[in-house]
Amino acid sequence: MNGDPASSPQITAASPWPVKPDSCLNIGLTYEGLSALQLPEISLSSFPSEFKADYAVRARNVDDSGESAPENWIVGGPNTPTPHMLLVLYAQSSDVLESKTTTLRSLFAQQGAMSELSHHDGNALPGETVHFGYADGISQPTIDGVASKRPDSQPVAPPGEFLLGYPNQFGGKFEYPVPKPDELGNNGSFAAFRILKQEVDAFEQFLRDTAPKIGMSVEMLAAKLCGRWRNGVPLVLSPDTDTPAPPIAEDQVNNYDYVPGDVRGYRCPIGAHMRRSNPRGESIAGGDGHKRRIVRRGMPYGPPYDPTNPNDGIERGLLGLFINVSLKDQFEFIMSTWLNDGDFAGVNNTRDPLTGNNSPADSRFVIPNQKGTQTVTGFPRFVIFLQGYQDKCTRKRASCQLSIGIDSELLKSF
């Protein structure tokens, strides 16, 4: 990363690839990392307050409490060193990943400028799923000017929802000021990095115990909680089976809305995970549901879950990056107002059933149908946050500029 492509890995540019590379390297810098690089005060002061704030303090805004409280985090919390940089390395194979990782660690050791606070390996699961068994990555936003494999009926998202310096949905180019200098801010993004531990055994046990009590199959209950069948078929398009005939085309599996056809949630419960995290055309707190989009980049960690060998003691979860231009108005708003607000869209005293801060004492999930309403209670939290901090994802040119003249005493952690 010293500017010599022949001697060190290079940060991956966003330009189109003639040939898909065998690896990609991205970095994000925390506010403390930018301070350690001795950016001028005029530049540091231009960053938004939520980025400059202690993330462990802001954790209350996204309901990180109990087992997910910052005091329990493995990095980024009040009882751990403060990270300066997030380095993300993707590779096409484990051999390439190991080789690139070895090279990077060797370079850092030679420079004596960085120490590794934590290291987390992830691997894509068969079928592009998460450990709970759901197909993942289906409902990414369609960005204006970028072709989508799975278009939907929502308005396309302007680039300014995810890249600083471009028009966005909330009033134009300058709604969110670009940090200074422009070379550092323009074309950059803010991202929340989260390690999401998934309690797979507890989730599967809950499905087995609860489904018979409410007259549902395990797979139907799993679909109601999420808003999609585990194979990715949305309930709105196929409420009774995960194998509709004729099958839903791949390019149509994300092309649906909740209004006007499912206002009451008879097909997809209003409180389901997919409906809370992406309300689409519904009018809810914060305006229209198609706004406040984020780009998600995630990678499972831990081996595939084997239902024939439960309670194996192996931790499983997801390494997640949530990318936007405003941590406060996008990521934090979604986490607090949509996922964990007890009064989402008129469904009182509930939280997101999959990722919300639930406890057996007060958890509640409502499944409406034309004959009445079924209410599921007593379930625990299925996702626990082990780590969280916020990064400024820089564009390549700015990253190269930041790397010039780094003193070994300035960067104490990475």
Coordinates of C-alpha atoms in Angstrom, one line a residue:
M1 CA 0.0 0.0 0.0
N2 CA 3.0 2.3 -0.6
G3 CA 2.0 3.2 -4.1
D4 CA 4.2 0.6 -5.8
P5 CA 1.9 -2.0 -7.4
A6 CA 4.8 -4.4 -7.9
S7 CA 5.7 -4.6 -4.2
S8 CA 2.5 -4.4 -2.2
P9 CA -1.3 -5.0 -2.5
Q10 CA -3.2 -2.0 -3.8
I11 CA -6.5 -0.6 -2.7
T12 CA -9.2 -1.7 -5.2
A13 CA -10.6 1.1 -7.3
A14 CA -14.3 1.4 -8.1
S15 CA -13.7 1.6 -11.8
P16 CA -15.1 -1.3 -14.0
W17 CA -13.0 -4.5 -14.1
P18 CA -11.9 -5.7 -17.5
V19 CA -11.2 -9.0 -15.7
K20 CA -12.5 -9.9 -12.3
P21 CA -9.5 -9.8 -9.9
D22 CA -8.6 -12.7 -7.6
S23 CA -8.9 -10.3 -4.6
C24 CA -10.1 -6.9 -3.5
L25 CA -8.7 -4.7 -0.8
N26 CA -10.7 -1.9 0.9
I27 CA -10.0 0.3 3.9
G28 CA -12.1 2.5 6.2
L29 CA -10.7 5.0 8.7
T30 CA -12.3 5.9 12.1
Y31 CA -12.3 9.5 13.4
E32 CA -9.6 8.5 15.8
G33 CA -7.6 7.1 12.9
L34 CA -7.9 10.3 10.9
S35 CA -6.8 12.2 14.0
A36 CA -3.8 9.9 14.4
L37 CA -2.9 10.8 10.8
Q38 CA -2.7 14.4 12.0
L39 CA -5.3 15.8 9.6
P40 CA -5.7 19.6 10.1
E41 CA -8.3 20.7 12.6
I42 CA -10.3 22.4 9.8
S43 CA -10.7 19.0 8.1
L44 CA -11.5 17.0 11.3
S45 CA -14.1 19.6 12.3
S46 CA -15.9 19.2 8.9
F47 CA -16.9 15.6 9.7
P48 CA -20.5 15.0 11.1
S49 CA -21.0 14.8 14.8
E50 CA -22.2 11.2 14.8
F51 CA -18.9 10.1 13.1
K52 CA -16.8 12.1 15.6
A53 CA -18.7 10.8 18.6
D54 CA -17.6 7.8 20.7
Y55 CA -19.4 5.0 19.1
A56 CA -19.9 3.1 22.4
V57 CA -21.9 6.2 23.5
R58 CA -23.9 6.3 20.3
A59 CA -24.7 2.6 20.7
R60 CA -27.7 3.5 22.8
N61 CA -29.2 5.1 19.6
V62 CA -29.4 1.7 18.0
D63 CA -30.5 -0.2 21.1
D64 CA -27.2 -2.0 21.7
S65 CA -27.8 -3.1 25.3
G66 CA -27.8 -6.3 27.4
E67 CA -25.6 -8.9 25.7
S68 CA -25.0 -6.4 22.8
A69 CA -23.9 -3.6 25.1
P70 CA -20.5 -1.9 24.2
E71 CA -19.0 -3.2 27.5
N72 CA -19.2 -6.7 26.0
W73 CA -17.7 -5.9 22.6
I74 CA -14.5 -7.5 21.6
V75 CA -13.3 -4.3 19.8
G76 CA -14.6 -0.8 19.7
G77 CA -16.1 -0.7 23.2
P78 CA -15.1 1.2 26.3
N79 CA -13.0 -1.7 27.6
T80 CA -11.0 -2.3 24.4
P81 CA -8.4 -0.3 22.4
T82 CA -9.8 2.2 20.0
P83 CA -9.5 1.0 16.3
H84 CA -8.1 3.4 13.8
M85 CA -8.6 1.5 10.6
L86 CA -10.7 -1.3 9.2
L87 CA -9.1 -3.3 6.4
V88 CA -11.3 -5.6 4.4
L89 CA -9.8 -8.2 2.1
Y90 CA -11.9 -10.3 -0.2
A91 CA -10.5 -13.2 -2.2
Q92 CA -11.7 -15.8 -4.7
S93 CA -10.1 -18.7 -2.8
S94 CA -8.7 -19.5 0.7
D95 CA -5.2 -19.8 -0.9
V96 CA -5.3 -16.3 -2.3
L97 CA -6.7 -14.9 1.0
E98 CA -3.9 -16.5 3.0
S99 CA -1.2 -15.3 0.6
K100 CA -2.5 -11.7 0.5
T101 CA -3.0 -11.6 4.3
T102 CA 0.6 -12.8 4.8
T103 CA 1.9 -10.1 2.5
L104 CA 0.0 -7.4 4.3
R105 CA 1.1 -8.5 7.7
S106 CA 4.7 -8.6 6.6
L107 CA 4.5 -5.1 5.3
F108 CA 2.9 -3.8 8.5
A109 CA 5.6 -5.5 10.5
Q110 CA 8.4 -4.0 8.4
Q111 CA 7.0 -0.5 8.8
G112 CA 6.3 -0.9 12.5
A113 CA 3.3 1.4 12.2
M114 CA 0.4 -0.8 13.0
S115 CA -0.8 -3.4 15.4
E116 CA -3.7 -5.8 14.8
L117 CA -6.5 -5.5 17.3
S118 CA -8.8 -8.3 15.9
H119 CA -9.0 -10.5 12.9
H120 CA -12.1 -12.2 11.6
D121 CA -12.4 -14.7 8.8
G122 CA -15.6 -15.1 6.8
N123 CA -16.6 -17.6 4.1
A124 CA -19.6 -17.5 1.8
L125 CA -22.1 -20.3 2.6
P126 CA -23.5 -22.6 0.0
G127 CA -26.4 -21.0 -1.9
E128 CA -25.5 -17.5 -0.7
T129 CA -27.4 -17.9 2.6
V130 CA -26.9 -16.8 6.2
H131 CA -26.7 -19.3 9.1
F132 CA -30.4 -19.0 9.8
G133 CA -30.9 -20.6 6.4
Y134 CA -32.3 -17.6 4.5
A135 CA -31.1 -16.6 1.1
D136 CA -29.2 -13.3 1.4
G137 CA -28.3 -10.2 -0.7
I138 CA -31.6 -10.1 -2.6
S139 CA -33.0 -6.7 -1.8
Q140 CA -30.0 -4.4 -2.4
P141 CA -31.1 -0.9 -3.7
T142 CA -31.1 -0.2 -7.4
I143 CA -28.8 2.8 -7.9
D144 CA -29.6 5.3 -10.6
G145 CA -27.4 4.6 -13.6
V146 CA -26.3 1.2 -12.5
A147 CA -27.9 -1.9 -13.9
S148 CA -29.6 -4.3 -11.4
K149 CA -29.9 -8.0 -11.6
R150 CA -33.1 -7.8 -9.4
P151 CA -34.9 -4.6 -10.2
D152 CA -37.9 -3.6 -8.1
S153 CA -40.8 -1.2 -8.2
Q154 CA -39.2 1.3 -5.8
P155 CA -37.8 4.6 -7.2
V156 CA -34.2 4.2 -8.0
A157 CA -31.8 5.4 -5.3
P158 CA -29.7 8.4 -6.3
P159 CA -25.9 7.9 -6.0
G160 CA -25.9 10.5 -3.2
E161 CA -27.6 8.1 -0.9
F162 CA -24.3 6.2 -0.7
L163 CA -21.6 8.5 -2.1
L164 CA -20.8 11.9 -0.7
G165 CA -21.0 14.9 -3.1
Y166 CA -23.9 13.7 -5.2
P167 CA -27.7 14.5 -5.2
N168 CA -29.8 12.5 -2.8
Q169 CA -33.5 11.9 -2.0
F170 CA -33.6 14.5 0.8
G171 CA -33.1 17.7 -0.9
G172 CA -30.1 17.8 -3.1
K173 CA -26.3 17.6 -3.3
F174 CA -25.5 19.6 -0.2
E175 CA -28.0 18.1 2.2
Y176 CA -25.0 16.2 3.8
P177 CA -21.9 18.4 3.8
V178 CA -18.8 16.8 2.3
P179 CA -15.8 16.6 4.6
K180 CA -12.9 18.8 3.7
P181 CA -10.8 18.8 1.6
D182 CA -12.9 17.6 -1.3
E183 CA -10.3 15.1 -2.3
L184 CA -11.0 13.3 1.0
G185 CA -14.7 13.6 1.1
N186 CA -16.0 13.4 -2.5
N187 CA -16.9 9.9 -3.6
G188 CA -16.4 8.6 -0.1
S189 CA -19.0 6.9 2.2
F190 CA -19.6 6.3 5.9
A191 CA -20.0 2.8 7.0
A192 CA -21.0 1.0 10.2
F193 CA -19.0 -2.2 10.8
R194 CA -20.8 -4.8 12.9
I195 CA -20.1 -8.4 14.0
L196 CA -23.4 -10.1 14.3
K197 CA -23.4 -13.3 16.3
Q198 CA -26.3 -15.5 15.3
E199 CA -27.9 -17.8 17.8
V200 CA -28.8 -20.5 15.4
D201 CA -29.5 -23.2 17.9
A202 CA -31.9 -21.0 19.8
F203 CA -33.6 -19.9 16.5
E204 CA -34.2 -23.4 15.2
Q205 CA -35.4 -24.6 18.6
F206 CA -37.9 -21.7 18.8
L207 CA -39.2 -22.6 15.3
R208 CA -39.7 -26.3 16.3
D209 CA -41.4 -25.4 19.6
T210 CA -43.6 -22.6 18.4
A211 CA -44.8 -23.7 14.9
P212 CA -47.1 -26.5 16.1
K213 CA -48.6 -24.3 18.8
I214 CA -49.9 -21.9 16.2
G215 CA -50.8 -24.4 13.6
M216 CA -48.0 -23.6 11.2
S217 CA -45.1 -25.6 9.6
V218 CA -41.6 -24.7 10.7
E219 CA -40.9 -23.2 7.3
M220 CA -44.1 -21.1 7.3
L221 CA -43.2 -19.6 10.7
A222 CA -39.6 -18.9 9.5
A223 CA -41.1 -17.1 6.5
K224 CA -43.5 -15.0 8.5
L225 CA -40.7 -13.9 10.8
C226 CA -38.5 -12.8 7.9
G227 CA -41.0 -11.8 5.2
R228 CA -39.5 -14.3 2.7
W229 CA -39.3 -18.0 2.5
R230 CA -35.9 -19.3 3.3
N231 CA -35.2 -19.9 -0.4
G232 CA -35.8 -16.2 -1.0
V233 CA -39.3 -16.3 -2.4
P234 CA -41.2 -13.3 -0.9
L235 CA -44.4 -13.9 0.9
V236 CA -46.1 -11.0 -0.9
L237 CA -45.7 -12.9 -4.2
S238 CA -46.2 -16.4 -2.8
P239 CA -47.9 -16.5 0.6
D240 CA -48.6 -20.2 0.8
T241 CA -45.6 -22.0 -0.7
D242 CA -41.9 -21.5 -1.3
T243 CA -42.2 -23.3 -4.7
P244 CA -44.9 -21.4 -6.6
A245 CA -46.0 -22.7 -10.0
P246 CA -45.0 -21.2 -12.3
P247 CA -41.8 -20.2 -10.4
I248 CA -40.9 -16.6 -9.9
A249 CA -38.2 -15.5 -12.3
E250 CA -34.9 -14.5 -10.8
D251 CA -35.2 -10.9 -12.1
Q252 CA -38.6 -10.6 -10.5
V253 CA -38.0 -12.0 -7.0
N254 CA -37.4 -8.5 -5.6
N255 CA -40.1 -6.7 -7.7
Y256 CA -43.0 -6.3 -5.3
D257 CA -44.6 -3.8 -2.8
Y258 CA -46.6 -4.0 0.3
V259 CA -49.1 -1.4 -0.8
P260 CA -51.8 -1.5 -1.9
G261 CA -52.1 -5.3 -2.0
D262 CA -51.0 -6.2 1.5
V263 CA -51.8 -3.2 3.7
R264 CA -53.0 -5.4 6.6
G265 CA -50.1 -7.8 6.5
Y266 CA -52.1 -10.9 5.7
R267 CA -49.4 -12.1 3.3
C268 CA -46.3 -10.6 5.0
P269 CA -46.7 -9.5 8.6
I270 CA -46.2 -5.8 9.1
G271 CA -43.6 -6.5 11.8
A272 CA -41.5 -9.0 9.7
H273 CA -37.8 -8.4 9.3
M274 CA -37.9 -7.6 5.6
R275 CA -40.8 -5.2 6.0
R276 CA -39.3 -3.3 8.9
S277 CA -35.9 -3.0 7.3
N278 CA -37.1 -2.0 3.9
P279 CA -40.8 -0.8 4.0
R280 CA -40.8 -0.1 0.3
G281 CA -43.9 1.9 -0.7
E282 CA -45.4 2.2 2.8
S283 CA -45.7 5.6 4.5
I284 CA -44.2 5.3 7.9
A285 CA -42.1 7.2 10.4
G286 CA -39.4 9.1 8.6
G287 CA -41.3 9.4 5.4
D288 CA -41.8 7.0 2.5
G289 CA -40.4 3.6 3.1
H290 CA -38.3 3.6 0.0
K291 CA -36.0 6.3 1.4
R292 CA -33.2 5.8 3.9
R293 CA -31.7 3.0 1.8
I294 CA -28.3 1.5 2.7
V295 CA -25.9 -0.8 0.8
R296 CA -25.2 -4.0 2.8
R297 CA -22.0 -6.0 2.4
G298 CA -21.8 -9.1 4.5
M299 CA -19.9 -12.3 4.9
P300 CA -20.9 -15.2 7.2
Y301 CA -18.4 -16.5 9.6
G302 CA -18.3 -20.0 11.1
P303 CA -18.9 -23.3 9.4
P304 CA -22.3 -24.2 7.9
Y305 CA -24.9 -25.2 10.6
D306 CA -25.7 -28.9 10.7
P307 CA -29.2 -29.5 12.1
T308 CA -28.3 -33.1 12.8
N309 CA -25.5 -31.9 15.1
P310 CA -26.9 -29.0 17.1
N311 CA -25.3 -27.3 20.1
D312 CA -21.8 -27.9 18.8
G313 CA -20.5 -24.9 20.7
I314 CA -19.2 -23.2 17.5
E315 CA -19.9 -19.5 17.1
R316 CA -21.6 -18.4 13.9
G317 CA -22.6 -15.1 12.5
L318 CA -22.2 -12.4 10.0
L319 CA -19.5 -9.7 9.4
G320 CA -21.5 -6.8 8.2
L321 CA -20.8 -3.4 6.6
F322 CA -23.7 -1.0 6.3
I323 CA -22.8 1.8 3.8
N324 CA -24.4 5.2 3.5
V325 CA -23.8 9.0 3.5
S326 CA -25.4 9.6 6.9
L327 CA -24.9 7.3 9.8
K328 CA -27.5 9.2 11.8
D329 CA -30.3 9.5 9.1
Q330 CA -29.8 6.1 7.5
F331 CA -28.1 3.4 9.5
E332 CA -29.0 4.6 13.0
F333 CA -32.5 5.6 12.0
I334 CA -33.3 2.2 10.5
M335 CA -31.8 0.4 13.5
S336 CA -33.7 2.5 16.1
T337 CA -37.0 3.7 14.5
W338 CA -37.8 0.8 12.2
L339 CA -36.2 -2.3 13.7
N340 CA -36.3 -1.6 17.5
D341 CA -39.1 1.0 17.9
G342 CA -42.0 -0.8 19.7
D343 CA -44.6 1.0 17.7
F344 CA -43.5 0.4 14.1
A345 CA -46.3 1.1 11.5
G346 CA -49.0 0.6 14.2
V347 CA -47.8 -2.8 15.4
N348 CA -47.5 -1.9 19.1
N349 CA -44.9 -3.2 21.6
T350 CA -42.8 -5.2 19.1
R351 CA -39.3 -5.2 17.7
D352 CA -37.8 -6.9 14.7
P353 CA -38.2 -10.6 15.4
L354 CA -34.9 -11.6 13.9
T355 CA -32.5 -8.8 14.7
G356 CA -34.3 -6.8 17.4
N357 CA -33.3 -6.4 21.0
N358 CA -35.9 -8.9 22.2
S359 CA -36.1 -10.8 25.5
P360 CA -38.4 -13.7 26.6
A361 CA -40.0 -11.4 29.2
D362 CA -41.5 -9.0 26.7
S363 CA -40.9 -10.2 23.1
R364 CA -44.0 -10.2 20.8
F365 CA -44.6 -10.9 17.1
V366 CA -48.0 -10.4 15.5
I367 CA -49.2 -12.5 12.6
P368 CA -52.5 -11.1 11.2
N369 CA -54.8 -13.2 9.0
Q370 CA -58.3 -12.8 7.7
K371 CA -59.7 -15.0 10.6
G372 CA -58.0 -13.0 13.3
T373 CA -54.6 -12.4 14.8
Q374 CA -52.0 -14.8 16.1
T375 CA -49.4 -13.5 18.6
V376 CA -46.1 -15.2 19.3
T377 CA -44.3 -14.3 22.5
G378 CA -41.5 -15.4 24.8
F379 CA -38.6 -15.6 22.3
P380 CA -35.1 -14.4 23.0
R381 CA -32.7 -12.2 21.0
F382 CA -31.4 -14.2 18.0
V383 CA -28.7 -11.8 17.0
I384 CA -26.1 -10.4 19.4
F385 CA -23.7 -7.6 18.4
L386 CA -20.1 -8.3 19.4
Q387 CA -18.3 -5.4 17.8
G388 CA -19.2 -2.1 16.3
Y389 CA -17.5 1.1 15.0
Q390 CA -17.9 3.6 12.3
D391 CA -15.6 4.2 9.4
K392 CA -15.1 6.8 6.7
C393 CA -14.6 4.7 3.5
T394 CA -12.2 6.7 1.4
R395 CA -11.8 6.8 -2.3
K396 CA -8.5 5.5 -3.7
R397 CA -6.9 8.8 -4.5
A398 CA -7.6 10.1 -1.0
S399 CA -6.2 6.9 0.5
C400 CA -3.0 7.3 -1.4
Q401 CA -2.6 10.8 -0.2
L402 CA -3.3 9.8 3.4
S403 CA -0.6 7.1 3.2
I404 CA 2.2 9.6 2.4
G405 CA 4.5 10.5 5.3
I406 CA 2.9 8.4 8.0
D407 CA 5.1 8.3 11.1
S408 CA 5.4 5.0 12.9
E409 CA 4.4 6.7 16.1
L410 CA 1.1 8.0 14.7
L411 CA -0.7 4.8 14.1
K412 CA -0.9 2.6 17.1
S413 CA -3.7 0.3 16.1
F414 CA -5.5 -1.2 13.1

